[in-house]
mmCIF file with all atom_site columns, C-alpha atoms in Angstrom:
data_model
loop_
_atom_site.group_PDB
_atom_site.id
_atom_site.type_symbol
_atom_site.label_atom_id
_atom_site.label_alt_id
_atom_site.label_comp_id
_atom_site.label_asym_id
_atom_site.label_entity_id
_atom_site.label_seq_id
_atom_site.pdbx_PDB_ins_code
_atom_site.Cartn_x
_atom_site.Cartn_y
_atom_site.Cartn_z
_atom_site.occupancy
_atom_site.B_iso_or_equiv
_atom_site.pdbx_formal_charge
_atom_site.auth_seq_id
_atom_site.auth_comp_id
_atom_site.auth_asym_id
_atom_site.auth_atom_id
_atom_site.pdbx_PDB_model_num
ATOM 1  C CA . MET A 1 1  ? 65.553 4.808  37.985 1.00 0.00 ? 1  MET A CA 1
ATOM 2  C CA . ALA A 1 2  ? 67.981 5.258  40.884 1.00 0.00 ? 2  ALA A CA 1
ATOM 3  C CA . ALA A 1 3  ? 66.681 5.719  44.422 1.00 0.00 ? 3  ALA A CA 1
ATOM 4  C CA . ASP A 1 4  ? 67.236 8.860  46.478 1.00 0.00 ? 4  ASP A CA 1
ATOM 5  C CA . LEU A 1 5  ? 67.796 8.112  50.169 1.00 0.00 ? 5  LEU A CA 1
ATOM 6  C CA . LEU A 1 6  ? 67.955 10.223 53.310 1.00 0.00 ? 6  LEU A CA 1
ATOM 7  C CA . VAL A 1 7  ? 69.876 8.874  56.306 1.00 0.00 ? 7  VAL A CA 1
ATOM 8  C CA . VAL A 1 8  ? 69.088 10.670 59.564 1.00 0.00 ? 8  VAL A CA 1
ATOM 9  C CA . PHE A 1 9  ? 71.334 9.970  62.526 1.00 0.00 ? 9  PHE A CA 1
ATOM 10 C CA . LYS A 1 10 ? 71.740 11.043 66.139 1.00 0.00 ? 10 LYS A CA 1
ATOM 11 C CA . LYS A 1 11 ? 75.355 11.820 66.942 1.00 0.00 ? 11 LYS A CA 1
ATOM 12 C CA . ASN A 1 12 ? 76.384 10.784 70.428 1.00 0.00 ? 12 ASN A CA 1
ATOM 13 C CA . PHE A 1 13 ? 80.202 10.737 70.198 1.00 0.00 ? 13 PHE A CA 1
ATOM 14 C CA . GLU A 1 14 ? 80.591 7.026  71.009 1.00 0.00 ? 14 GLU A CA 1
ATOM 15 C CA . SER A 1 15 ? 82.916 4.841  68.963 1.00 0.00 ? 15 SER A CA 1
ATOM 16 C CA . ILE A 1 16 ? 80.223 2.190  68.324 1.00 0.00 ? 16 ILE A CA 1
ATOM 17 C CA . HIS A 1 17 ? 78.076 4.856  66.691 1.00 0.00 ? 17 HIS A CA 1
ATOM 18 C CA . ASP A 1 18 ? 80.963 6.047  64.538 1.00 0.00 ? 18 ASP A CA 1
ATOM 19 C CA . ARG A 1 19 ? 81.717 2.492  63.391 1.00 0.00 ? 19 ARG A CA 1
ATOM 20 C CA . SER A 1 20 ? 78.065 1.759  62.594 1.00 0.00 ? 20 SER A CA 1
ATOM 21 C CA . LEU A 1 21 ? 77.688 4.982  60.645 1.00 0.00 ? 21 LEU A CA 1
ATOM 22 C CA . ALA A 1 22 ? 80.953 4.339  58.748 1.00 0.00 ? 22 ALA A CA 1
ATOM 23 C CA . THR A 1 23 ? 79.751 0.828  57.818 1.00 0.00 ? 23 THR A CA 1
ATOM 24 C CA . LEU A 1 24 ? 76.406 2.182  56.645 1.00 0.00 ? 24 LEU A CA 1
ATOM 25 C CA . GLN A 1 25 ? 78.130 4.888  54.611 1.00 0.00 ? 25 GLN A CA 1
ATOM 26 C CA . ALA A 1 26 ? 80.470 2.335  52.994 1.00 0.00 ? 26 ALA A CA 1
ATOM 27 C CA . ASP A 1 27 ? 77.484 0.160  52.052 1.00 0.00 ? 27 ASP A CA 1
ATOM 28 C CA . LEU A 1 28 ? 75.619 3.158  50.629 1.00 0.00 ? 28 LEU A CA 1
ATOM 29 C CA . ASP A 1 29 ? 78.720 4.218  48.673 1.00 0.00 ? 29 ASP A CA 1
ATOM 30 C CA . ALA A 1 30 ? 78.876 0.728  47.142 1.00 0.00 ? 30 ALA A CA 1
ATOM 31 C CA . LEU A 1 31 ? 75.150 0.857  46.323 1.00 0.00 ? 31 LEU A CA 1
ATOM 32 C CA . SER A 1 32 ? 75.630 4.280  44.770 1.00 0.00 ? 32 SER A CA 1
ATOM 33 C CA . LYS A 1 33 ? 78.473 3.038  42.604 1.00 0.00 ? 33 LYS A CA 1
ATOM 34 C CA . GLU A 1 34 ? 76.662 -0.155 41.607 1.00 0.00 ? 34 GLU A CA 1
ATOM 35 C CA . ARG A 1 35 ? 73.139 1.208  41.034 1.00 0.00 ? 35 ARG A CA 1
ATOM 36 C CA . GLY A 1 36 ? 73.453 4.986  40.924 1.00 0.00 ? 36 GLY A CA 1
ATOM 37 C CA . THR A 1 37 ? 71.618 5.437  44.210 1.00 0.00 ? 37 THR A CA 1
ATOM 38 C CA . SER A 1 38 ? 72.051 8.861  45.791 1.00 0.00 ? 38 SER A CA 1
ATOM 39 C CA . TYR A 1 39 ? 71.935 9.592  49.494 1.00 0.00 ? 39 TYR A CA 1
ATOM 40 C CA . ASP A 1 40 ? 72.515 12.274 52.094 1.00 0.00 ? 40 ASP A CA 1
ATOM 41 C CA . LEU A 1 41 ? 73.600 11.792 55.715 1.00 0.00 ? 41 LEU A CA 1
ATOM 42 C CA . VAL A 1 42 ? 72.011 14.414 57.973 1.00 0.00 ? 42 VAL A CA 1
ATOM 43 C CA . PRO A 1 43 ? 72.295 14.717 61.767 1.00 0.00 ? 43 PRO A CA 1
ATOM 44 C CA . ARG A 1 44 ? 68.895 14.577 63.438 1.00 0.00 ? 44 ARG A CA 1
ATOM 45 C CA . GLU A 1 45 ? 69.479 17.987 65.000 1.00 0.00 ? 45 GLU A CA 1
ATOM 46 C CA . ALA A 1 46 ? 69.941 19.570 61.572 1.00 0.00 ? 46 ALA A CA 1
ATOM 47 C CA . VAL A 1 47 ? 67.277 17.762 59.527 1.00 0.00 ? 47 VAL A CA 1
ATOM 48 C CA . LYS A 1 48 ? 64.577 19.935 57.999 1.00 0.00 ? 48 LYS A CA 1
ATOM 49 C CA . ARG A 1 49 ? 61.233 19.010 56.570 1.00 0.00 ? 49 ARG A CA 1
ATOM 50 C CA . ALA A 1 50 ? 62.477 19.942 53.102 1.00 0.00 ? 50 ALA A CA 1
ATOM 51 C CA . ASP A 1 51 ? 65.136 17.208 53.409 1.00 0.00 ? 51 ASP A CA 1
ATOM 52 C CA . PHE A 1 52 ? 62.347 14.626 53.062 1.00 0.00 ? 52 PHE A CA 1
ATOM 53 C CA . VAL A 1 53 ? 60.884 16.011 49.843 1.00 0.00 ? 53 VAL A CA 1
ATOM 54 C CA . GLY A 1 54 ? 61.680 13.918 46.775 1.00 0.00 ? 54 GLY A CA 1
ATOM 55 C CA . ARG A 1 55 ? 63.199 11.049 48.774 1.00 0.00 ? 55 ARG A CA 1
ATOM 56 C CA . ASP A 1 56 ? 62.302 7.466  48.045 1.00 0.00 ? 56 ASP A CA 1
ATOM 57 C CA . LEU A 1 57 ? 63.378 6.123  51.426 1.00 0.00 ? 57 LEU A CA 1
ATOM 58 C CA . VAL A 1 58 ? 64.365 7.440  54.853 1.00 0.00 ? 58 VAL A CA 1
ATOM 59 C CA . ILE A 1 59 ? 66.718 5.467  57.110 1.00 0.00 ? 59 ILE A CA 1
ATOM 60 C CA . VAL A 1 60 ? 66.972 6.495  60.765 1.00 0.00 ? 60 VAL A CA 1
ATOM 61 C CA . VAL A 1 61 ? 69.996 5.476  62.855 1.00 0.00 ? 61 VAL A CA 1
ATOM 62 C CA . GLY A 1 62 ? 69.792 5.764  66.649 1.00 0.00 ? 62 GLY A CA 1
ATOM 63 C CA . GLY A 1 63 ? 72.298 7.336  68.990 1.00 0.00 ? 63 GLY A CA 1
ATOM 64 C CA . ASP A 1 64 ? 73.951 3.989  69.688 1.00 0.00 ? 64 ASP A CA 1
ATOM 65 C CA . GLY A 1 65 ? 74.390 3.314  65.970 1.00 0.00 ? 65 GLY A CA 1
ATOM 66 C CA . THR A 1 66 ? 71.531 0.839  65.632 1.00 0.00 ? 66 THR A CA 1
ATOM 67 C CA . LEU A 1 67 ? 69.003 0.949  62.842 1.00 0.00 ? 67 LEU A CA 1
ATOM 68 C CA . THR A 1 68 ? 65.855 2.575  64.202 1.00 0.00 ? 68 THR A CA 1
ATOM 69 C CA . SER A 1 69 ? 63.580 2.572  61.160 1.00 0.00 ? 69 SER A CA 1
ATOM 70 C CA . ILE A 1 70 ? 63.334 2.449  57.399 1.00 0.00 ? 70 ILE A CA 1
ATOM 71 C CA . ALA A 1 71 ? 60.310 4.009  55.755 1.00 0.00 ? 71 ALA A CA 1
ATOM 72 C CA . PRO A 1 72 ? 59.249 5.166  52.301 1.00 0.00 ? 72 PRO A CA 1
ATOM 73 C CA . VAL A 1 73 ? 58.471 8.869  52.094 1.00 0.00 ? 73 VAL A CA 1
ATOM 74 C CA . SER A 1 74 ? 54.897 9.599  51.151 1.00 0.00 ? 74 SER A CA 1
ATOM 75 C CA . TYR A 1 75 ? 52.572 12.523 50.766 1.00 0.00 ? 75 TYR A CA 1
ATOM 76 C CA . THR A 1 76 ? 50.798 11.296 53.917 1.00 0.00 ? 76 THR A CA 1
ATOM 77 C CA . LEU A 1 77 ? 54.043 11.421 55.915 1.00 0.00 ? 77 LEU A CA 1
ATOM 78 C CA . LEU A 1 78 ? 54.775 14.936 54.707 1.00 0.00 ? 78 LEU A CA 1
ATOM 79 C CA . ARG A 1 79 ? 51.242 16.058 55.578 1.00 0.00 ? 79 ARG A CA 1
ATOM 80 C CA . ALA A 1 80 ? 51.615 14.577 59.063 1.00 0.00 ? 80 ALA A CA 1
ATOM 81 C CA . HIS A 1 81 ? 54.550 16.948 59.687 1.00 0.00 ? 81 HIS A CA 1
ATOM 82 C CA . GLU A 1 82 ? 52.939 19.950 58.034 1.00 0.00 ? 82 GLU A CA 1
ATOM 83 C CA . THR A 1 83 ? 52.905 23.240 59.912 1.00 0.00 ? 83 THR A CA 1
ATOM 84 C CA . GLU A 1 84 ? 51.123 26.490 59.145 1.00 0.00 ? 84 GLU A CA 1
ATOM 85 C CA . SER A 1 85 ? 54.403 28.039 57.960 1.00 0.00 ? 85 SER A CA 1
ATOM 86 C CA . ASP A 1 86 ? 55.520 24.932 56.051 1.00 0.00 ? 86 ASP A CA 1
ATOM 87 C CA . LEU A 1 87 ? 52.597 23.674 53.962 1.00 0.00 ? 87 LEU A CA 1
ATOM 88 C CA . VAL A 1 88 ? 52.647 20.682 51.636 1.00 0.00 ? 88 VAL A CA 1
ATOM 89 C CA . CYS A 1 89 ? 51.586 21.566 48.093 1.00 0.00 ? 89 CYS A CA 1
ATOM 90 C CA . ARG A 1 90 ? 48.064 20.288 47.465 1.00 0.00 ? 90 ARG A CA 1
ATOM 91 C CA . LEU A 1 91 ? 47.014 20.087 43.848 1.00 0.00 ? 91 LEU A CA 1
#
């Protein structure tokens, strides 16, 4: 089964960031071609809670283009970001 990744990044309009993001995207494209992995690149300012649903892994890239964190998405993580208007389904 292929993984579904979310890459969240902070755009800061510096060339080092652009190069880091382009390298990451090239690596993810190769992984997608080789293993069928799917991914989405979403700016931090535009990311929504729904973007996390169904993802196997979230990669966060800082404003200077450095890797900030990699974390699996879990029910616990979704619950931690739950709001009254955006509830996690509880069965």
